[in-house]
Short mmCIF file of C-alpha atoms in Angstrom, two decimals:
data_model
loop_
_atom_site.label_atom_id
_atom_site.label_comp_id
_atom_site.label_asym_id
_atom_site.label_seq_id
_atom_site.Cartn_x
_atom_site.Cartn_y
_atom_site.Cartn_z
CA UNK A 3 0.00 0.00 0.00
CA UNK A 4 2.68 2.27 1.06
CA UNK A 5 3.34 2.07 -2.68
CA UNK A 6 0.84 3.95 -3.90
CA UNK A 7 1.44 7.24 -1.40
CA UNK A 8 3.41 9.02 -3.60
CA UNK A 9 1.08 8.66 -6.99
CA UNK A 10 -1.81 9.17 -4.59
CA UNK A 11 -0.13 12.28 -2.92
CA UNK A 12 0.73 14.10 -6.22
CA UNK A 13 -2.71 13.33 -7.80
CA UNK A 14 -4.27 14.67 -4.88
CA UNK A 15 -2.42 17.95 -5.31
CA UNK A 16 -3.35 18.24 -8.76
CA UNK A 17 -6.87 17.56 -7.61
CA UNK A 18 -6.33 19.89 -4.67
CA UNK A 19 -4.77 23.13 -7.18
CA UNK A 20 -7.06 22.80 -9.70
CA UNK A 21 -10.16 25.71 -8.12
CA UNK A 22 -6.69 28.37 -8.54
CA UNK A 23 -5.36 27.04 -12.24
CA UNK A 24 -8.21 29.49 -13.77
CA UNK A 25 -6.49 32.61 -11.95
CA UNK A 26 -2.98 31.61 -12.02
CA UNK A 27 -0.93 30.21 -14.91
CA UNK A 28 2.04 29.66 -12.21
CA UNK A 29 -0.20 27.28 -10.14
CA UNK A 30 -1.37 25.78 -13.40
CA UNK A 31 1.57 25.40 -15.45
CA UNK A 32 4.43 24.85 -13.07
CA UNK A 33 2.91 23.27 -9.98
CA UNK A 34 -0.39 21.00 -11.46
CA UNK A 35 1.02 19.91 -14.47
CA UNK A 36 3.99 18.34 -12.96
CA UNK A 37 2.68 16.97 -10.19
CA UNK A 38 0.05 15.11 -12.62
CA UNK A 39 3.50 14.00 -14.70
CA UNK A 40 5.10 12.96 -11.22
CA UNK A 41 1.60 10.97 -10.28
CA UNK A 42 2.24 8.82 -13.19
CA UNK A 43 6.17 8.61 -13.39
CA UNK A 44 5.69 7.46 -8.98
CA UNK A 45 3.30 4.70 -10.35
CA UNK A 46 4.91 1.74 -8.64
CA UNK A 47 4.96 -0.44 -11.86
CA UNK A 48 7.49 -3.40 -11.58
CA UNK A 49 7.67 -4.68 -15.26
CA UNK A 50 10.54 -4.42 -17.00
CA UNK A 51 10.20 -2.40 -20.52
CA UNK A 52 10.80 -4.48 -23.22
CA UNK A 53 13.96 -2.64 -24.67
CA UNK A 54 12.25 -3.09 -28.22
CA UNK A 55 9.56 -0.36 -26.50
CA UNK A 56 11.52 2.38 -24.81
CA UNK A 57 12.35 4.33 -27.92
CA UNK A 58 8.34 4.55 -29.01
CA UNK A 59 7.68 5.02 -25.08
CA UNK A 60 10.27 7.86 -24.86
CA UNK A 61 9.10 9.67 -28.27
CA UNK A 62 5.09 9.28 -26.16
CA UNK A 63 6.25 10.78 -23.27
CA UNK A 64 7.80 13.56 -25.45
CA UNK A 65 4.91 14.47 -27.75
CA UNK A 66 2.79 14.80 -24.77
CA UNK A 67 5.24 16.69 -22.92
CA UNK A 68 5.23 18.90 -26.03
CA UNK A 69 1.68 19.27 -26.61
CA UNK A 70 1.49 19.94 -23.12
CA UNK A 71 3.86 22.95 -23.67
CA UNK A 72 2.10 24.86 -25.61
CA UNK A 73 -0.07 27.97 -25.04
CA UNK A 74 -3.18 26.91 -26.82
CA UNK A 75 -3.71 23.50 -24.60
CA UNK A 76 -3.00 25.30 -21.39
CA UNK A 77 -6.41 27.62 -22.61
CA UNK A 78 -8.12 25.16 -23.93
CA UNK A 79 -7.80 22.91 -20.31
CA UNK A 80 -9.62 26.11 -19.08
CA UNK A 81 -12.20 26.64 -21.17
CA UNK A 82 -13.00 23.34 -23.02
CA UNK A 83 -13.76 20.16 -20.73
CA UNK A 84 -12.72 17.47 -23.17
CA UNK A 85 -9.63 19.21 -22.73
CA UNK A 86 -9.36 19.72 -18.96
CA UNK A 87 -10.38 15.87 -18.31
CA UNK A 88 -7.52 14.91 -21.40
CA UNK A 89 -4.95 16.95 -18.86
CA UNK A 90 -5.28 14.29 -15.85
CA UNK A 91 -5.32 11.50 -17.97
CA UNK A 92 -2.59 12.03 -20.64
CA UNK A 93 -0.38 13.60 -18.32
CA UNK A 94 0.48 10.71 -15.92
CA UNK A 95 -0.12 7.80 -18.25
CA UNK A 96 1.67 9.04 -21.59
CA UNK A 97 4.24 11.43 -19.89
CA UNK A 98 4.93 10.25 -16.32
CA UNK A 99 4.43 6.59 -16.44
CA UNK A 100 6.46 5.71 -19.93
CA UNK A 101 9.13 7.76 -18.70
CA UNK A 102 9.42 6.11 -15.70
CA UNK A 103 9.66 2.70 -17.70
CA UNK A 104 11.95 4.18 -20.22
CA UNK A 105 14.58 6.18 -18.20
CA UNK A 106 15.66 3.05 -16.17
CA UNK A 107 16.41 1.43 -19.59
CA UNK A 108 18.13 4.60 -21.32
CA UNK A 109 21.79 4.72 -21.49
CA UNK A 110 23.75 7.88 -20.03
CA UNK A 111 24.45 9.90 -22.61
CA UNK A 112 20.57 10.13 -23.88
CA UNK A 113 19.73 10.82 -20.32
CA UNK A 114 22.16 13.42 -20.52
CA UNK A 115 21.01 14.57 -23.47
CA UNK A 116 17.20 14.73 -22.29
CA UNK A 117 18.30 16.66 -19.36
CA UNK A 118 20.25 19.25 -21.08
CA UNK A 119 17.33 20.06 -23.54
CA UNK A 120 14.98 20.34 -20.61
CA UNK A 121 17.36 23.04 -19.22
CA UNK A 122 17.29 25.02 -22.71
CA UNK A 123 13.38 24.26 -23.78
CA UNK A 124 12.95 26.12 -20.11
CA UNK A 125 15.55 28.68 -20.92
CA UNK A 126 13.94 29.37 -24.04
CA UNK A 127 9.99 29.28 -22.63
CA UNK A 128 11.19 31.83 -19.57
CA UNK A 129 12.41 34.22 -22.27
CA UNK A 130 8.97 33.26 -24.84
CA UNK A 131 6.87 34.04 -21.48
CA UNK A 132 8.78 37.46 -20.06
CA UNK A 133 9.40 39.06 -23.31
CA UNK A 134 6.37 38.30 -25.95
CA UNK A 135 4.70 41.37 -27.11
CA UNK A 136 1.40 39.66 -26.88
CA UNK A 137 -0.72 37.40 -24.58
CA UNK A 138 0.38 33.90 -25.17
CA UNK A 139 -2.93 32.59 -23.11
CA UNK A 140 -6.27 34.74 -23.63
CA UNK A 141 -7.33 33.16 -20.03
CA UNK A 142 -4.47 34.91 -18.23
CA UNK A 143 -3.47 38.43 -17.43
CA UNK A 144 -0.07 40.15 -18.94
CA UNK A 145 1.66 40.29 -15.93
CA UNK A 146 0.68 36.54 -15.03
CA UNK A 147 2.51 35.21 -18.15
CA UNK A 148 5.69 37.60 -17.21
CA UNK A 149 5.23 35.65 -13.71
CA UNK A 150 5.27 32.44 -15.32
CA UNK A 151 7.85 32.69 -17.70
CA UNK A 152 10.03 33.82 -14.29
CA UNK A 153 8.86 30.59 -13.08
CA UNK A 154 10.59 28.55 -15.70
CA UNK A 155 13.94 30.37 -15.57
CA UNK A 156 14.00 29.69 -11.74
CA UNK A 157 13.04 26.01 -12.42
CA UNK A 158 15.72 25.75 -15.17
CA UNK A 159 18.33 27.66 -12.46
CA UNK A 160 17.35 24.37 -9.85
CA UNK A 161 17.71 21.84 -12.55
CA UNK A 162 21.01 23.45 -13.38
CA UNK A 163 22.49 23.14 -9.91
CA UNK A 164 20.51 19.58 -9.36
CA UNK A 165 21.65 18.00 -12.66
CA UNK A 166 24.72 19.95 -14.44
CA UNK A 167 26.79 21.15 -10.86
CA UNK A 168 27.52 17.60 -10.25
CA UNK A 169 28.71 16.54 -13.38
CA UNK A 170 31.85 18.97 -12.93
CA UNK A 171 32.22 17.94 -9.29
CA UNK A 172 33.66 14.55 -8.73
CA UNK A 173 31.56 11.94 -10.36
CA UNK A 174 34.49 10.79 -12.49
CA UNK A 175 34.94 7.87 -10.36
CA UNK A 176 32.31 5.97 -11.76
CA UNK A 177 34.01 5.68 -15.30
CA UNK A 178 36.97 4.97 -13.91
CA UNK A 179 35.37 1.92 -12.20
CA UNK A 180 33.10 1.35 -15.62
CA UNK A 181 36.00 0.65 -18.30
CA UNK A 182 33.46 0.12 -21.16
CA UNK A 183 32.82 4.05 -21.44
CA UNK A 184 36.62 4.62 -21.86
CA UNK A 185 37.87 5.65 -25.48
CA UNK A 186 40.34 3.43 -25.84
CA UNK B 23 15.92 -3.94 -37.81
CA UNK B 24 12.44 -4.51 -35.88
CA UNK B 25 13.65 -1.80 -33.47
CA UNK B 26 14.20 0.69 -36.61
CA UNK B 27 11.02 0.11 -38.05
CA UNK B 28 8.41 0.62 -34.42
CA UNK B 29 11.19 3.59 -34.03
CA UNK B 30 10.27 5.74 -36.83
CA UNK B 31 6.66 4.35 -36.69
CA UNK B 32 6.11 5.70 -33.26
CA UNK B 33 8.59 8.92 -34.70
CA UNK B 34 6.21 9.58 -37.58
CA UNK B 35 2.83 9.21 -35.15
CA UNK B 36 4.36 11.80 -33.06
CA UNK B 37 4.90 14.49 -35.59
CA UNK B 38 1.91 13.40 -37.24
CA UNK B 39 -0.19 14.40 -33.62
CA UNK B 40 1.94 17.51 -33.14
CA UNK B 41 1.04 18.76 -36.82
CA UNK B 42 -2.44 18.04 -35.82
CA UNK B 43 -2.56 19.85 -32.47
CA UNK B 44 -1.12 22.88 -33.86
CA UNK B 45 -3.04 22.86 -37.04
CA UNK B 46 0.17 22.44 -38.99
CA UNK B 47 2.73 23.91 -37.06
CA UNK B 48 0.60 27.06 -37.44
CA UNK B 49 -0.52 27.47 -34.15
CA UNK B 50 0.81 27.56 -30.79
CA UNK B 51 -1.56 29.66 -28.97
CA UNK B 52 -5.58 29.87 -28.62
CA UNK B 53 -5.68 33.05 -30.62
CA UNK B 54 -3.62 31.69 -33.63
CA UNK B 55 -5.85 28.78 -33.67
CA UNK B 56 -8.75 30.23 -33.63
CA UNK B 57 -7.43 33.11 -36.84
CA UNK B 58 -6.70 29.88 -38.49
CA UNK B 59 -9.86 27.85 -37.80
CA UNK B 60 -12.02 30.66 -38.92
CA UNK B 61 -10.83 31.40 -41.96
CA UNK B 62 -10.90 27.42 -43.26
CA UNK B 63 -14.82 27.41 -41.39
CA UNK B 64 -16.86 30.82 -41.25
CA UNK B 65 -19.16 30.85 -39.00
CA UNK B 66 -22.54 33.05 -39.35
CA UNK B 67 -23.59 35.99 -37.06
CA UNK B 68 -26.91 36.18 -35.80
CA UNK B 69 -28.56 39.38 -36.62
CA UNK B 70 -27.62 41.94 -34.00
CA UNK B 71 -28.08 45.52 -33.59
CA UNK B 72 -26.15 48.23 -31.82
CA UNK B 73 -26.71 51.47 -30.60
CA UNK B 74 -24.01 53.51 -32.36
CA UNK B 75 -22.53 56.33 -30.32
CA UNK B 76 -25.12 59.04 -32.06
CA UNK B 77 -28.04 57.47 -30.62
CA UNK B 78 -28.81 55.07 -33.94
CA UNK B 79 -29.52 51.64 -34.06
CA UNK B 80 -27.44 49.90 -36.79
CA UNK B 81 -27.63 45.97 -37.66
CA UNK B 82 -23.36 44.44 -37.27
CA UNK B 83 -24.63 42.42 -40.71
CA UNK B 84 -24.66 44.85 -43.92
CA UNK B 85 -25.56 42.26 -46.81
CA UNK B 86 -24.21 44.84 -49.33
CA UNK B 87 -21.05 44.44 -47.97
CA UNK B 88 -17.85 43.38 -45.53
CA UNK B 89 -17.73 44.48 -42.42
CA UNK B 90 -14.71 44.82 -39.91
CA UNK B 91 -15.03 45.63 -35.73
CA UNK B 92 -13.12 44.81 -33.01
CA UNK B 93 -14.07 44.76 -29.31
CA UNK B 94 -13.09 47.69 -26.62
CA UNK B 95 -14.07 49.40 -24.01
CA UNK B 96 -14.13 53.03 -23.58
CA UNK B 97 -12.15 53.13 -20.18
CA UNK B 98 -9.14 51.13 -21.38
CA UNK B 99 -6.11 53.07 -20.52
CA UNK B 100 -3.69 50.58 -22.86
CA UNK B 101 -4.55 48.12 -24.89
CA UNK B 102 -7.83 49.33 -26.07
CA UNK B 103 -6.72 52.71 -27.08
CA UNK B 104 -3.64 51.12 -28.98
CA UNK B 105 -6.11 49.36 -31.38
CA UNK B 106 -8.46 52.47 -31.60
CA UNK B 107 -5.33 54.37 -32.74
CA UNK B 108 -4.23 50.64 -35.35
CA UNK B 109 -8.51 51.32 -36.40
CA UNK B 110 -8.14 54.61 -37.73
CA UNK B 111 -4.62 54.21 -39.36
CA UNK B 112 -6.83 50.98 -40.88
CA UNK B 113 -9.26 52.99 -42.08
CA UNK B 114 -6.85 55.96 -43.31
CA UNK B 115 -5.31 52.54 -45.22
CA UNK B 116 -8.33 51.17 -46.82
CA UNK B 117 -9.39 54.40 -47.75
CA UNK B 118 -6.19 55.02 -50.34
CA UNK B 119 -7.36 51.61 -52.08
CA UNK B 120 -10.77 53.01 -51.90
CA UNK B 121 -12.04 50.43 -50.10
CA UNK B 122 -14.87 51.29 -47.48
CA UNK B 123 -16.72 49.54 -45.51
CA UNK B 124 -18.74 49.72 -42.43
CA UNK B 125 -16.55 49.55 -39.27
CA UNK B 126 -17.59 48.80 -35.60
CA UNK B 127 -15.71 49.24 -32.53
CA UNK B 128 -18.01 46.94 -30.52
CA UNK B 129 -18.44 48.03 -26.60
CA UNK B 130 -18.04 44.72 -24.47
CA UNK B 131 -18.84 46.83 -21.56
CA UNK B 132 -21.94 48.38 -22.18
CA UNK B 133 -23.17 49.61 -18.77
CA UNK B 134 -20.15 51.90 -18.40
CA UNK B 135 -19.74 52.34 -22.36
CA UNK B 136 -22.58 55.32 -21.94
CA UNK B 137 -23.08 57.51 -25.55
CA UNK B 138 -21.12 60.05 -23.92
CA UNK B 139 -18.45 57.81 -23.22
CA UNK B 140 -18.53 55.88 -26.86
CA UNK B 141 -18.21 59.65 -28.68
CA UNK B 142 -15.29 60.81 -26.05
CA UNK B 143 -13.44 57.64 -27.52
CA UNK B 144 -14.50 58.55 -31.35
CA UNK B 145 -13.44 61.54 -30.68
CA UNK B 146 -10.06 61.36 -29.43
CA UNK B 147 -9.69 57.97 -32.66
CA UNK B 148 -10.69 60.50 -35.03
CA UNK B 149 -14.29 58.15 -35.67
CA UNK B 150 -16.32 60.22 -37.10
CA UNK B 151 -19.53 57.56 -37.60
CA UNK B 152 -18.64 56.96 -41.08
CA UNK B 153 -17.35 54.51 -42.22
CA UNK B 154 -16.40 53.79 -38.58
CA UNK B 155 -18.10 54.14 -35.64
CA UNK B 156 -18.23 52.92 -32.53
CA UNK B 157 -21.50 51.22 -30.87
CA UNK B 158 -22.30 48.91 -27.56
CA UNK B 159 -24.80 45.52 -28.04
CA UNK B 160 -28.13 45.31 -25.80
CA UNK B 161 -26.78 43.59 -22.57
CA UNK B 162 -28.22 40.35 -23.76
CA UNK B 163 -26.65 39.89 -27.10
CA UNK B 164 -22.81 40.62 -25.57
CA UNK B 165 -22.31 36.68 -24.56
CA UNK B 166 -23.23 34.88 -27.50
CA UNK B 167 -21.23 37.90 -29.19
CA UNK B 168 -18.49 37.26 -27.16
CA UNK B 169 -18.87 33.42 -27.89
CA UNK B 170 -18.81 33.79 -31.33
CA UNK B 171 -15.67 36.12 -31.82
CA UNK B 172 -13.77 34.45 -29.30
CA UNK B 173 -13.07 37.42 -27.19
CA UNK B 174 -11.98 36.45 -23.62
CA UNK B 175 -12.46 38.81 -21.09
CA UNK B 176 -10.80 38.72 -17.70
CA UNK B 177 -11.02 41.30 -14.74
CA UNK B 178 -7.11 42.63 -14.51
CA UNK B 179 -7.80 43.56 -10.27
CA UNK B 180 -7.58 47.48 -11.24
CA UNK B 181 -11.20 47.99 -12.48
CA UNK B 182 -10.32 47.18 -15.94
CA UNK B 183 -10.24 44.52 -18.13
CA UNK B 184 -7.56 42.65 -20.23
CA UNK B 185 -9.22 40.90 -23.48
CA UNK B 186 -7.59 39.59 -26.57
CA UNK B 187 -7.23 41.92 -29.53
CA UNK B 188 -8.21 40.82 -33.55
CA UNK B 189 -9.68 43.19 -36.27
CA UNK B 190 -12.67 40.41 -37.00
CA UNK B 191 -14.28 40.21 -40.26
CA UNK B 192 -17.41 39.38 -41.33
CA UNK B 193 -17.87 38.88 -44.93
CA UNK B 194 -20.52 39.25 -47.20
CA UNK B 195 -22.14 36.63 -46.55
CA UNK B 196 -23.03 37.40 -42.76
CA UNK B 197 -20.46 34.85 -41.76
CA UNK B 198 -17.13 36.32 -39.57
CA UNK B 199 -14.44 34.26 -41.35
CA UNK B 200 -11.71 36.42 -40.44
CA UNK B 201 -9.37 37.53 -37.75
CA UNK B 202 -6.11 39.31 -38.29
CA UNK B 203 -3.28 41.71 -35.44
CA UNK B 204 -4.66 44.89 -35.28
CA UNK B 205 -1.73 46.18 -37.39
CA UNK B 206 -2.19 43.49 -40.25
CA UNK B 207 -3.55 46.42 -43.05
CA UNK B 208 -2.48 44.06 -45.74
CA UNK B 209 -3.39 41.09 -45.30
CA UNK B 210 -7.11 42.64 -44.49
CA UNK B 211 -6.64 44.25 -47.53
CA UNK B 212 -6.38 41.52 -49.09
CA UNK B 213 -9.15 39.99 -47.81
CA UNK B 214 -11.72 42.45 -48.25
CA UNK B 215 -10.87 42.58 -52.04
CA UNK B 216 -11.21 39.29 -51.92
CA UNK B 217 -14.95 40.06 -50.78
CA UNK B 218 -15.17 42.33 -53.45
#
């Protein structure tokens, strides 16, 4: 049972935010939408991914990650029903959940990879969100989406010191003990 | 080999649903969806009349021709006055191609939008009533107006409003199947000769 806390908890937060998403695309964007991704990605699924699936499981996770991303789906969740319920179903179970299956399975330089162009896509949707000259969401104010885009560059800033710092402090150990990512 | 081929099977799915949730890599936000949308699918307007800022009563359908409006409201300090200043340049525009056509700056706040209020805002655009004037819909007609056009209007906290911006067209058919930036002149150019 104790399993199923985490999954439980975040879904329950998504459940919890979701009479302030219509006010606040901060509360919408950066705190329900990952917590439904994390609901799904906690999932306490055992099974090993065939390795014949992870590619098709990653590229799923990605175009819903994407389509999550952009303006017009973040309205349309508000205004459009179909849309809203889409949100807490697509969310865990084709972004959280066949990540979670995938990543264990993904070598290190693709994680790498992934991680670095979550860092930039960020990066880039902090500066799309703070310096468009129009409203990118016709459900939220002006200074909202300025708030938001702020958001994502402090986000990117904690991935940066979660994920990147460490890779130039001390974790050169582990190739020496793995020979099979030496060059020679 | 098997791996290759569910690989770019899933690949081509994906880009496949992302074309298809941004209408072709057209649009990213609401308000490019909906400009492209409308123009592929007009959609009629209902008859509905407004009281133009002299006191007249004037139907937003003319079947002898396009029209173009927008949505306001007299009190905006920013935005509003922005695309009242866009209108007239608009109209100066159309006017050297001798195009003109009946043009509405629709009132989405009608209590406060008061005659006096409507011709202060003419005034100060340079509307003079003809071709473009500026008019507020009875109280019960501004929803399903609002529905139709797509205009979403939020309370900004500081009395005002903030509300998405589009010169709208409706063409001759009584159908709006057009939505362009306020500064757009030729492209609605082009579209009203098209109606032509």
């Amino acid at each position: 049972m104790i399993q199923y806390l985490a999954p439980i908890a975040f879904l329950g937060l998504a459940i919890g935010v979701q009479s302030q998403v219509g006010s606040d695309p901060v509360i919408h964007v950066l705190v329900q939408i990952p917590a439904l991704a994390a609901a799904g990605y906690t999932l306490p699924v055992t099974a090993r991914m065939p390795q014949i699936a992870v590619a098709p499981a990653l590229i799923l996770a990605l175009v819903t990650g994407i389509i999550w991303m952009l303006p017009r789906s973040i309205d349309a969740a508000l205004i459009d029903p179909f849309w809203s319920i889409a949100k807490f179903i697509t969310l865990p179970l084709f972004l959280g959940l066949p990540l979670a299956l995938a990543w264990g399975q993904m070598g290190p330089i693709l994680k790498g990879f992934l991680k670095a162009q979550s860092i930039s896509m960020l990066l880039f949707l902090a500066f799309l969100y703070t310096h468009s000259p129009v409203r990118l969401c016709n459900s939220y104010l002006e200074e909202d989406q300025i708030r938001l885009g702020l958001g994502f560059a402090y986000v990117a800033l904690g991935l940066i010191v979660v994920w990147i710092a460490p890779v130039f402090v001390g974790t050169s150990e582990t190739h020496e003990k793995d020979g099979k990512h030496g060059f020679s | 080999m098997r791996q290759l081929i569910i690989t770019t099977v899933a690949a081509l799915l994906g880009c496949t649903t992302l074309w298809r949730a941004t209408d072709g890599f057209r649009a990213i936000t609401a308000e490019g969806a909906r400009r492209v949308q409308i123009s592929a699918n007009p959609e009629p307007v209902p008859s509905v009349v407004l009281e133009t800022m002299d006191g007249s009563w004037q139907s937003l359908n003319n079947p002898d021709s396009p029209v173009l409006l927008e949505f306001i409201y007299t009190t905006c300090p920013t935005i509003c006055q922005t695309s009242g200043g866009d209108f007239a340049e608009l109209r100066d525009f159309l006017l050297q191609y001798n195009l003109q056509v009946p043009m509405f700056s629709v009132s989405f706040d009608p209590e406060t939008d008061t005659l006096e209020n409507m011709q202060d805002y003419a005034k100060w655009h340079t509307a003079t009533g003809m071709p473009w004037t500026v008019g507020r819909p009875l109280p019960q007609d501004l929803e399903p107006l609002l529905d139709l056009f797509r205009i979403i209007v939020i309370p900004d906290g500081w009395g005002g409003y903030q509300h998405n911006v589009a010169v709208l067209l409706i063409n001759r058919d009584g159908a709006f199947s057009g939505a362009f930036d306020t500064r757009d002149y030729n492209a609605i150019r082009a579209a009203l000769e098209k109606e032509l």
